[in-house]
Short mmCIF file of C-alpha atoms in Angstrom, two decimals:
data_model
loop_
_atom_site.label_atom_id
_atom_site.label_comp_id
_atom_site.label_asym_id
_atom_site.label_seq_id
_atom_site.Cartn_x
_atom_site.Cartn_y
_atom_site.Cartn_z
CA MET A 1 -91.39 -11.02 -33.88
CA ASN A 2 -88.03 -9.82 -32.59
CA SER A 3 -86.02 -8.46 -35.53
CA ASP A 4 -82.86 -10.18 -34.16
CA LEU A 5 -84.50 -13.56 -34.82
CA GLN A 6 -85.64 -12.76 -38.35
CA CYS A 7 -83.52 -14.10 -41.20
CA HIS A 8 -84.50 -13.05 -44.72
CA ASP A 9 -81.09 -13.86 -46.28
CA ARG A 10 -80.34 -17.58 -46.63
CA ALA A 11 -76.55 -17.09 -46.43
CA VAL A 12 -76.84 -14.92 -43.30
CA CYS A 13 -79.19 -17.42 -41.73
CA ALA A 14 -76.82 -20.30 -42.41
CA GLN A 15 -73.91 -18.31 -40.99
CA ARG A 16 -75.82 -17.57 -37.76
CA LEU A 17 -76.86 -21.23 -37.42
CA SER A 18 -73.28 -22.41 -37.94
CA ALA A 19 -71.98 -19.98 -35.31
CA ALA A 20 -74.60 -21.17 -32.85
CA LEU A 21 -73.74 -24.82 -33.41
CA TRP A 22 -70.01 -24.17 -32.95
CA SER A 23 -70.77 -22.32 -29.70
CA VAL A 24 -72.78 -25.27 -28.37
CA LEU A 25 -70.07 -27.74 -29.44
CA ALA A 26 -67.33 -25.68 -27.75
CA GLY A 27 -69.34 -25.63 -24.53
CA PHE A 28 -69.85 -29.38 -24.68
CA VAL A 29 -66.11 -30.02 -25.19
CA ALA A 30 -65.26 -27.74 -22.26
CA LEU A 31 -67.75 -29.59 -20.04
CA LEU A 32 -66.31 -32.96 -21.12
CA ILE A 33 -62.81 -31.86 -20.21
CA PHE A 34 -63.93 -30.52 -16.83
CA VAL A 35 -65.90 -33.67 -15.91
CA SER A 36 -63.71 -36.45 -17.27
CA GLY A 37 -60.28 -34.86 -17.43
CA VAL A 38 -60.00 -35.78 -21.15
CA VAL A 39 -57.45 -33.60 -22.95
CA PRO A 40 -57.95 -32.69 -26.65
CA ALA A 41 -55.47 -34.32 -29.06
CA ALA A 42 -53.94 -30.95 -29.95
CA ALA A 43 -52.91 -30.49 -26.31
CA ILE A 44 -51.12 -33.84 -26.13
CA GLU A 45 -47.38 -33.52 -26.58
CA PRO A 46 -46.05 -35.41 -29.62
CA PRO A 47 -43.95 -38.51 -28.92
CA GLU A 48 -40.20 -38.08 -28.61
CA ARG A 49 -38.20 -38.47 -31.79
CA ALA A 50 -36.22 -41.64 -32.23
CA GLU A 51 -32.45 -41.33 -31.79
CA ILE A 52 -29.99 -42.77 -34.28
CA VAL A 53 -27.00 -43.51 -32.06
CA ASP A 54 -24.60 -45.31 -34.39
CA ALA A 55 -24.12 -46.51 -37.97
CA ARG A 56 -21.62 -48.57 -39.90
CA VAL A 57 -20.88 -50.17 -43.25
CA ALA A 58 -19.46 -53.70 -43.57
CA GLY A 59 -18.66 -56.07 -46.41
CA ASP A 60 -16.88 -55.92 -49.75
CA ASP A 61 -17.40 -55.05 -53.42
CA THR A 62 -19.71 -58.05 -53.89
CA ARG A 63 -21.97 -57.76 -50.82
CA THR A 64 -22.24 -54.82 -48.45
CA ARG A 65 -24.31 -54.36 -45.28
CA PHE A 66 -25.44 -50.97 -43.93
CA ILE A 67 -26.60 -50.78 -40.29
CA LEU A 68 -28.32 -48.04 -38.28
CA ASP A 69 -28.54 -48.38 -34.47
CA MET A 70 -31.46 -46.59 -32.78
CA ASP A 71 -33.30 -46.41 -29.48
CA GLN A 72 -36.74 -47.48 -30.77
CA GLU A 73 -38.49 -49.05 -33.74
CA ILE A 74 -39.48 -46.71 -36.57
CA ASP A 75 -40.99 -46.90 -40.04
CA TYR A 76 -38.64 -46.69 -43.01
CA HIS A 77 -38.75 -46.76 -46.80
CA VAL A 78 -35.96 -47.65 -49.22
CA SER A 79 -35.74 -46.25 -52.76
CA PHE A 80 -33.16 -45.91 -55.53
CA ILE A 81 -31.82 -43.15 -57.79
CA ALA A 82 -29.56 -43.66 -60.81
CA ASP A 83 -26.93 -41.42 -62.46
CA PRO A 84 -25.23 -41.37 -60.04
CA TYR A 85 -26.28 -44.54 -58.25
CA ARG A 86 -27.73 -43.96 -54.77
CA VAL A 87 -29.84 -45.74 -52.18
CA VAL A 88 -32.23 -43.51 -50.25
CA ILE A 89 -33.60 -44.42 -46.81
CA ASP A 90 -36.60 -42.33 -45.74
CA LEU A 91 -37.32 -42.00 -42.02
CA PRO A 92 -39.67 -39.98 -39.84
CA GLU A 93 -37.94 -37.00 -38.23
CA VAL A 94 -35.19 -38.45 -36.03
CA GLU A 95 -32.32 -37.20 -33.91
CA PHE A 96 -28.89 -38.15 -35.23
CA SER A 97 -26.97 -38.51 -31.96
CA PHE A 98 -23.60 -39.76 -33.16
CA SER A 99 -20.49 -39.35 -31.03
CA ASP A 100 -18.10 -36.44 -31.61
CA THR A 101 -15.56 -38.79 -33.18
CA PHE A 102 -18.06 -40.47 -35.51
CA LYS A 103 -17.33 -40.39 -39.26
CA ALA A 104 -19.73 -41.43 -42.00
CA GLU A 105 -17.35 -43.59 -44.01
CA GLY A 106 -18.09 -45.86 -46.94
CA ARG A 107 -16.95 -49.37 -47.69
CA GLY A 108 -17.49 -51.99 -50.36
CA LEU A 109 -20.40 -51.04 -52.63
CA VAL A 110 -21.03 -47.85 -50.60
CA SER A 111 -18.46 -45.17 -51.51
CA SER A 112 -19.83 -42.64 -48.99
CA TRP A 113 -23.06 -41.75 -47.20
CA ARG A 114 -24.77 -38.78 -45.58
CA TYR A 115 -27.75 -38.01 -43.41
CA GLY A 116 -29.96 -35.17 -42.22
CA GLN A 117 -33.41 -33.67 -42.00
CA VAL A 118 -34.94 -32.77 -45.37
CA PHE A 119 -38.28 -31.30 -44.25
CA VAL A 120 -40.23 -30.85 -41.05
CA GLY A 121 -41.21 -34.33 -39.90
CA ARG A 122 -38.87 -36.10 -42.30
CA SER A 123 -35.25 -37.31 -42.20
CA ARG A 124 -33.20 -39.11 -44.81
CA VAL A 125 -30.04 -41.19 -45.23
CA VAL A 126 -28.41 -41.34 -48.68
CA LEU A 127 -25.88 -44.02 -49.65
CA ASP A 128 -23.62 -43.12 -52.58
CA LEU A 129 -22.77 -46.26 -54.50
CA THR A 130 -19.78 -47.40 -56.54
CA GLY A 131 -22.16 -48.87 -59.13
CA PRO A 132 -25.57 -50.51 -59.57
CA VAL A 133 -26.77 -52.77 -56.76
CA ARG A 134 -29.74 -54.92 -55.81
CA LEU A 135 -31.38 -54.82 -52.39
CA ASP A 136 -31.07 -58.42 -51.23
CA LYS A 137 -33.03 -57.76 -48.04
CA SER A 138 -33.84 -55.11 -45.45
CA PHE A 139 -35.19 -55.67 -41.95
CA LEU A 140 -35.61 -54.12 -38.50
CA LEU A 141 -34.22 -56.00 -35.50
CA PRO A 142 -36.00 -55.13 -32.22
CA GLY A 143 -33.77 -54.10 -29.34
CA VAL A 144 -33.06 -56.87 -26.82
CA GLN A 145 -31.65 -56.23 -23.33
CA ASP A 146 -28.75 -53.80 -23.82
CA GLN A 147 -28.74 -54.13 -27.63
CA PRO A 148 -30.22 -51.23 -29.68
CA THR A 149 -32.88 -51.58 -32.35
CA ARG A 150 -31.16 -52.08 -35.71
CA LEU A 151 -32.15 -51.24 -39.27
CA VAL A 152 -30.19 -53.46 -41.67
CA LEU A 153 -29.82 -53.22 -45.46
CA ASP A 154 -27.99 -55.88 -47.47
CA LEU A 155 -26.83 -54.77 -50.92
CA VAL A 156 -25.36 -57.02 -53.61
CA GLU A 157 -23.67 -56.18 -56.90
CA ALA A 158 -26.11 -56.13 -59.83
CA PRO A 159 -26.36 -55.05 -63.51
CA ARG A 160 -27.78 -51.65 -64.40
CA GLU A 161 -31.00 -53.17 -65.77
CA ALA A 162 -31.73 -54.78 -62.40
CA PHE A 163 -31.08 -51.50 -60.60
CA GLN A 164 -33.42 -49.57 -62.91
CA LYS A 165 -36.19 -52.14 -62.52
CA GLN A 166 -35.75 -51.96 -58.75
CA ALA A 167 -35.91 -48.15 -58.86
CA GLU A 168 -39.30 -48.36 -60.61
CA GLU A 169 -40.64 -50.86 -58.08
CA PHE A 170 -39.43 -48.87 -55.06
CA ALA A 171 -40.71 -45.34 -55.68
CA LEU A 172 -39.27 -42.50 -53.59
CA GLY A 173 -40.44 -42.99 -50.05
CA LEU A 174 -43.18 -41.37 -48.01
CA ARG A 175 -45.04 -38.53 -49.66
CA PRO A 176 -43.09 -36.53 -52.28
CA GLN A 177 -42.62 -32.94 -51.20
CA ARG A 178 -43.91 -30.31 -53.60
CA SER A 179 -40.95 -28.30 -54.78
CA GLY A 180 -42.72 -25.01 -54.11
CA LYS A 181 -42.69 -25.57 -50.35
CA SER A 182 -39.94 -24.45 -48.03
CA ASP A 183 -39.35 -24.34 -44.29
CA ARG A 184 -37.96 -20.84 -44.77
CA VAL A 185 -40.63 -18.33 -43.69
CA VAL A 186 -40.62 -14.81 -45.11
CA THR A 187 -41.85 -12.39 -42.46
CA ALA A 188 -43.74 -9.17 -43.03
CA ALA A 189 -40.81 -7.27 -41.52
CA GLU A 190 -38.49 -8.65 -44.20
CA LYS A 191 -40.82 -7.50 -46.96
CA ARG A 192 -40.99 -3.91 -45.70
CA SER A 193 -38.01 -2.09 -47.14
CA ASP A 194 -37.50 1.01 -49.24
CA ARG A 195 -34.05 -0.17 -50.21
CA ILE A 196 -33.07 -2.32 -53.19
CA THR A 197 -33.79 -5.96 -52.30
CA ILE A 198 -31.21 -8.63 -53.13
CA VAL A 199 -31.62 -12.35 -52.42
CA ILE A 200 -28.46 -14.47 -52.20
CA ASP A 201 -29.05 -18.19 -52.57
CA PRO A 202 -26.30 -20.46 -51.16
CA GLY A 203 -26.86 -23.68 -53.12
CA HIS A 204 -27.54 -27.15 -51.73
CA GLY A 205 -27.64 -27.67 -47.93
CA GLY A 206 -28.76 -30.28 -45.44
CA ILE A 207 -28.90 -33.75 -46.94
CA ASP A 208 -27.71 -32.33 -50.27
CA SER A 209 -23.99 -31.57 -49.83
CA GLY A 210 -23.37 -30.73 -53.49
CA ALA A 211 -19.89 -31.22 -54.89
CA VAL A 212 -17.15 -32.67 -52.68
CA GLY A 213 -13.45 -31.80 -53.04
CA ASP A 214 -10.59 -34.30 -52.88
CA THR A 215 -9.80 -33.23 -49.31
CA GLY A 216 -13.45 -33.41 -48.23
CA THR A 217 -14.47 -29.78 -48.80
CA LEU A 218 -18.26 -29.59 -49.12
CA GLU A 219 -19.85 -27.25 -51.64
CA LYS A 220 -22.76 -26.49 -49.30
CA ASN A 221 -20.34 -25.09 -46.68
CA ILE A 222 -18.23 -23.07 -49.14
CA VAL A 223 -21.23 -21.33 -50.69
CA LEU A 224 -22.91 -20.64 -47.35
CA ASN A 225 -19.78 -18.96 -45.99
CA PHE A 226 -19.42 -16.94 -49.18
CA GLY A 227 -23.11 -15.96 -49.15
CA ARG A 228 -22.89 -14.69 -45.58
CA TYR A 229 -19.75 -12.68 -46.40
CA LEU A 230 -21.26 -11.17 -49.55
CA LYS A 231 -24.38 -10.22 -47.56
CA GLU A 232 -22.24 -8.35 -45.02
CA GLN A 233 -20.34 -6.52 -47.76
CA LEU A 234 -23.55 -5.44 -49.50
CA GLU A 235 -25.24 -4.30 -46.30
CA ALA A 236 -22.21 -2.14 -45.52
CA GLU A 237 -22.94 -0.18 -48.73
CA GLY A 238 -26.15 1.12 -47.16
CA HIS A 239 -28.24 0.79 -50.33
CA TYR A 240 -29.52 -2.75 -50.04
CA ALA A 241 -31.80 -5.01 -48.05
CA VAL A 242 -30.05 -8.38 -48.39
CA HIS A 243 -31.54 -11.79 -47.59
CA LEU A 244 -30.20 -15.34 -47.71
CA THR A 245 -32.45 -18.20 -48.80
CA ARG A 246 -30.72 -20.24 -46.09
CA ASP A 247 -28.49 -19.09 -43.24
CA ASP A 248 -27.80 -22.57 -41.87
CA ASP A 249 -27.30 -26.13 -43.04
CA ARG A 250 -30.82 -26.88 -44.27
CA PHE A 251 -32.30 -28.28 -47.45
CA ILE A 252 -34.52 -25.99 -49.53
CA PRO A 253 -36.17 -27.18 -52.76
CA LEU A 254 -35.20 -25.37 -55.96
CA ARG A 255 -38.66 -23.91 -56.53
CA GLY A 256 -38.79 -22.97 -52.85
CA ARG A 257 -35.70 -20.79 -53.33
CA VAL A 258 -37.37 -19.00 -56.24
CA ASN A 259 -40.53 -18.51 -54.18
CA ILE A 260 -38.54 -16.88 -51.38
CA ALA A 261 -37.20 -14.31 -53.86
CA LYS A 262 -40.72 -13.70 -55.17
CA GLU A 263 -42.19 -13.27 -51.69
CA LEU A 264 -39.47 -10.75 -50.84
CA GLU A 265 -40.11 -8.95 -54.15
CA ALA A 266 -36.41 -9.19 -54.94
CA ASP A 267 -34.74 -6.86 -57.43
CA LEU A 268 -31.90 -9.32 -58.03
CA PHE A 269 -31.43 -13.05 -57.31
CA ILE A 270 -27.92 -14.53 -57.08
CA SER A 271 -27.52 -18.31 -56.66
CA VAL A 272 -24.03 -19.33 -55.49
CA HIS A 273 -22.44 -22.71 -56.29
CA ALA A 274 -19.12 -24.49 -56.79
CA ASP A 275 -18.68 -26.96 -59.64
CA SER A 276 -17.05 -30.38 -59.97
CA ILE A 277 -16.11 -32.48 -62.99
CA LEU A 278 -14.55 -35.89 -63.55
CA ARG A 279 -12.64 -35.34 -66.78
CA GLY A 280 -10.00 -32.63 -66.86
CA SER A 281 -10.19 -31.92 -63.15
CA GLU A 282 -6.49 -31.01 -62.98
CA THR A 283 -6.70 -28.40 -65.72
CA VAL A 284 -10.27 -27.03 -65.66
CA ARG A 285 -10.69 -24.35 -63.01
CA GLY A 286 -12.09 -20.86 -62.48
CA ALA A 287 -15.39 -19.04 -61.96
CA SER A 288 -18.30 -18.68 -64.38
CA ILE A 289 -21.73 -17.03 -64.48
CA TYR A 290 -24.90 -18.57 -65.88
CA THR A 291 -28.18 -17.06 -67.00
CA LEU A 292 -31.37 -18.90 -67.91
CA SER A 293 -31.83 -20.44 -71.31
CA GLU A 294 -33.79 -23.52 -72.31
CA ARG A 295 -31.03 -24.22 -74.82
CA ALA A 296 -27.66 -24.57 -73.10
CA SER A 297 -24.76 -22.51 -74.42
CA ASP A 298 -22.45 -25.56 -74.44
CA ARG A 299 -22.15 -29.16 -73.33
CA MET A 300 -20.63 -28.34 -69.93
CA ALA A 301 -23.47 -25.92 -69.17
CA ALA A 302 -26.06 -28.55 -70.12
CA GLU A 303 -24.47 -31.19 -67.89
CA LEU A 304 -24.16 -28.77 -64.97
CA ALA A 305 -27.81 -27.71 -65.20
CA LYS A 306 -28.87 -31.36 -65.35
CA ARG A 307 -26.92 -32.15 -62.17
CA GLU A 308 -28.18 -29.10 -60.29
CA ASN A 309 -31.80 -29.67 -61.31
CA ARG A 310 -31.63 -33.22 -59.92
CA SER A 311 -30.74 -31.99 -56.42
CA ASP A 312 -34.40 -32.07 -55.40
CA LEU A 313 -34.54 -35.84 -55.95
CA LEU A 314 -32.58 -36.27 -52.72
CA ALA A 315 -35.62 -34.97 -50.84
CA GLY A 316 -38.28 -36.68 -52.95
CA VAL A 317 -39.35 -33.49 -54.70
CA ASN A 318 -41.42 -34.21 -57.79
CA LEU A 319 -40.81 -31.48 -60.35
CA GLU A 320 -43.22 -33.05 -62.79
CA GLU A 321 -46.09 -31.99 -60.52
CA GLU A 322 -45.09 -28.35 -60.67
CA PRO A 323 -47.30 -26.20 -62.89
CA ASP A 324 -45.67 -24.05 -65.53
CA GLU A 325 -45.83 -20.29 -65.15
CA VAL A 326 -48.93 -18.66 -66.60
CA SER A 327 -48.25 -17.94 -70.24
CA ASP A 328 -49.68 -14.70 -71.57
CA ILE A 329 -48.41 -11.56 -73.24
CA LEU A 330 -47.66 -9.65 -70.03
CA VAL A 331 -45.79 -12.57 -68.48
CA ASP A 332 -43.82 -13.10 -71.68
CA LEU A 333 -42.81 -9.44 -71.74
CA ALA A 334 -41.75 -9.58 -68.09
CA ARG A 335 -39.75 -12.76 -68.76
CA ARG A 336 -37.91 -11.15 -71.68
CA GLU A 337 -37.13 -8.04 -69.65
CA ALA A 338 -35.82 -10.10 -66.71
CA LYS A 339 -33.70 -12.17 -69.08
CA ASN A 340 -32.15 -9.06 -70.64
CA PHE A 341 -31.39 -7.60 -67.21
CA SER A 342 -29.92 -10.94 -66.09
CA ILE A 343 -27.54 -10.98 -69.06
CA TYR A 344 -26.62 -7.34 -68.45
CA PHE A 345 -25.75 -8.02 -64.81
CA ALA A 346 -23.83 -11.18 -65.72
CA ARG A 347 -21.66 -9.19 -68.12
CA LEU A 348 -20.96 -6.58 -65.45
CA ALA A 349 -20.02 -9.31 -62.99
CA VAL A 350 -17.65 -11.02 -65.44
CA GLU A 351 -15.84 -7.73 -66.08
CA GLU A 352 -15.36 -7.12 -62.35
CA LEU A 353 -14.37 -10.72 -61.59
CA LYS A 354 -11.61 -10.73 -64.21
CA SER A 355 -9.31 -8.82 -61.88
CA ALA A 356 -10.38 -10.70 -58.72
CA THR A 357 -10.16 -14.40 -59.59
CA LYS A 358 -9.46 -16.84 -62.38
CA LEU A 359 -12.32 -17.38 -64.84
CA ILE A 360 -12.90 -20.36 -67.11
CA ASN A 361 -12.87 -19.93 -70.87
CA ASN A 362 -16.07 -18.22 -72.03
CA PRO A 363 -17.24 -17.53 -68.46
CA LEU A 364 -20.61 -16.09 -69.54
CA ARG A 365 -22.84 -19.11 -70.13
CA SER A 366 -26.50 -20.18 -70.07
CA ALA A 367 -28.60 -23.28 -69.40
CA GLY A 368 -32.01 -24.33 -68.10
CA PHE A 369 -31.42 -24.03 -64.36
CA GLN A 370 -34.63 -24.58 -62.37
CA VAL A 371 -33.50 -22.10 -59.72
CA LEU A 372 -33.31 -19.27 -62.30
CA LYS A 373 -36.87 -19.71 -63.53
CA SER A 374 -38.42 -16.56 -62.12
CA TYR A 375 -40.14 -14.68 -64.92
CA ASP A 376 -39.95 -11.24 -63.28
CA ILE A 377 -36.66 -11.17 -61.30
CA PRO A 378 -33.19 -10.76 -62.87
CA SER A 379 -31.42 -13.97 -61.83
CA VAL A 380 -27.94 -15.45 -62.24
CA LEU A 381 -26.08 -18.50 -61.00
CA ILE A 382 -22.42 -18.04 -60.09
CA GLU A 383 -20.04 -21.00 -60.05
CA LEU A 384 -17.20 -19.82 -57.81
CA GLY A 385 -14.77 -22.48 -58.99
CA PHE A 386 -14.17 -26.23 -59.28
CA LEU A 387 -13.85 -28.31 -56.11
CA SER A 388 -12.57 -31.08 -58.35
CA ASN A 389 -9.43 -28.98 -58.96
CA SER A 390 -6.92 -28.97 -56.10
CA LEU A 391 -5.92 -25.32 -56.68
CA ASP A 392 -9.52 -24.11 -56.78
CA GLU A 393 -10.45 -26.18 -53.73
CA LYS A 394 -7.69 -24.54 -51.71
CA MET A 395 -8.53 -21.08 -53.07
CA LEU A 396 -12.27 -21.36 -52.25
CA GLY A 397 -11.43 -21.69 -48.56
CA SER A 398 -9.22 -18.60 -48.50
CA ASP A 399 -10.37 -15.44 -46.70
CA GLU A 400 -8.29 -13.30 -49.06
CA TRP A 401 -9.97 -14.82 -52.11
CA ARG A 402 -13.42 -14.45 -50.54
CA ASP A 403 -12.76 -10.77 -49.89
CA ARG A 404 -11.58 -10.09 -53.46
CA VAL A 405 -14.45 -11.90 -55.16
CA SER A 406 -17.18 -10.48 -52.93
CA SER A 407 -15.79 -6.97 -53.44
CA ALA A 408 -15.88 -7.51 -57.20
CA LEU A 409 -19.51 -8.62 -57.05
CA VAL A 410 -20.42 -5.63 -54.88
CA GLN A 411 -18.96 -3.35 -57.55
CA ALA A 412 -20.94 -5.13 -60.26
CA ILE A 413 -24.14 -4.80 -58.22
CA ASN A 414 -23.47 -1.10 -57.59
CA SER A 415 -23.02 -0.58 -61.34
CA PHE A 416 -26.19 -2.55 -62.09
CA PHE A 417 -28.29 -0.39 -59.73
CA LYS A 418 -26.38 2.85 -60.36
CA ALA A 419 -29.41 4.81 -61.55
CA ARG A 420 -31.68 3.64 -58.70
CA ILE A 421 -29.01 4.34 -56.10
CA ALA A 422 -28.63 7.88 -57.44
CA GLN A 423 -32.42 8.40 -57.30
CA ASN A 424 -32.61 7.12 -53.73
CA VAL A 425 -29.74 9.42 -52.66
CA GLU A 426 -31.49 12.44 -54.21
CA ARG A 427 -34.78 11.54 -52.56
CA ASP A 428 -33.11 11.20 -49.16
#
């Protein structure tokens, strides 16, 4: 018998049989396409995305109607989030084609609202509420003649208990996104670097605008501009390979930001934010730096961490599904070392920032920020200032301030990596 046809190993035999069957199947599919002109599903172009062409809010503090105009019928899902009160409308990925003069303005029970893509294949509209509401009804009106298709939501004033019961009945729409996933792809080219790797994480983004100043300044824009500027300043030093978790207005889950730093094998992770408070907004201002601690250093730190950790809810991320880090002796040692280095860098940064910008009282703080939970990478979260304070809001948009603060952080980073920089210089 021909030795090529012998098969003494069951696994090898099965592999050969499988390959033969796939070859026959591929030939059959090719013949079917040639004879009948049938095109495989993968080759068919996906349908065009629906366009949202207009939106408006009508009504008063007792009953408010929200309307979306679109060019075709689509599926939707309504859900509710408390503290603060919000209505969330999940949509398939759509194109928001509003006019250049369009403004997303609130009215009645809706104080403000925002929209955007949260993940590939998924868009979302979030209504910020003045208080608890009940969804009286929601419906989709088909387009007739020259009238667009309309999605309508009617909201009525309701007690908190009714809102909470409604939130339980209407779970977050579509399929919750695992917080470890991110649309940001780390390439092999990014990973290859002999230089010190730093990851700068501009907070929020996309549907999650973060804090909003009295004049409409958005935290997500302030921190992105600052992150880009700090990246340029660090790259000019010649010692660092610097990466941003986001370089545009996109949403990235908290765990996804941590995973980007891990994939890049970062030596330092800096998350950049701007704070906002309700009480004492006229007097409380200045920068602060946070490190990770399961027990918050003070009440303000605890409240801030709670707000930041809830950002993922806007995109339906379920943190409860996320597994904890593997707990063993080596991981515990790495976590302790990273924590000590994080505190060391935070102290260096505070010393440099003292001469560059105003700091709050006790600027070195700690809390359980989800975005700092990398057991092997020194990580800090920097609050640049308070958008709730008129002086800070104006300052955060200043080029002069941005230059001073970024220069101070560059000096702190140089001091932190002083020994490694010296070694690299000698080696070169």
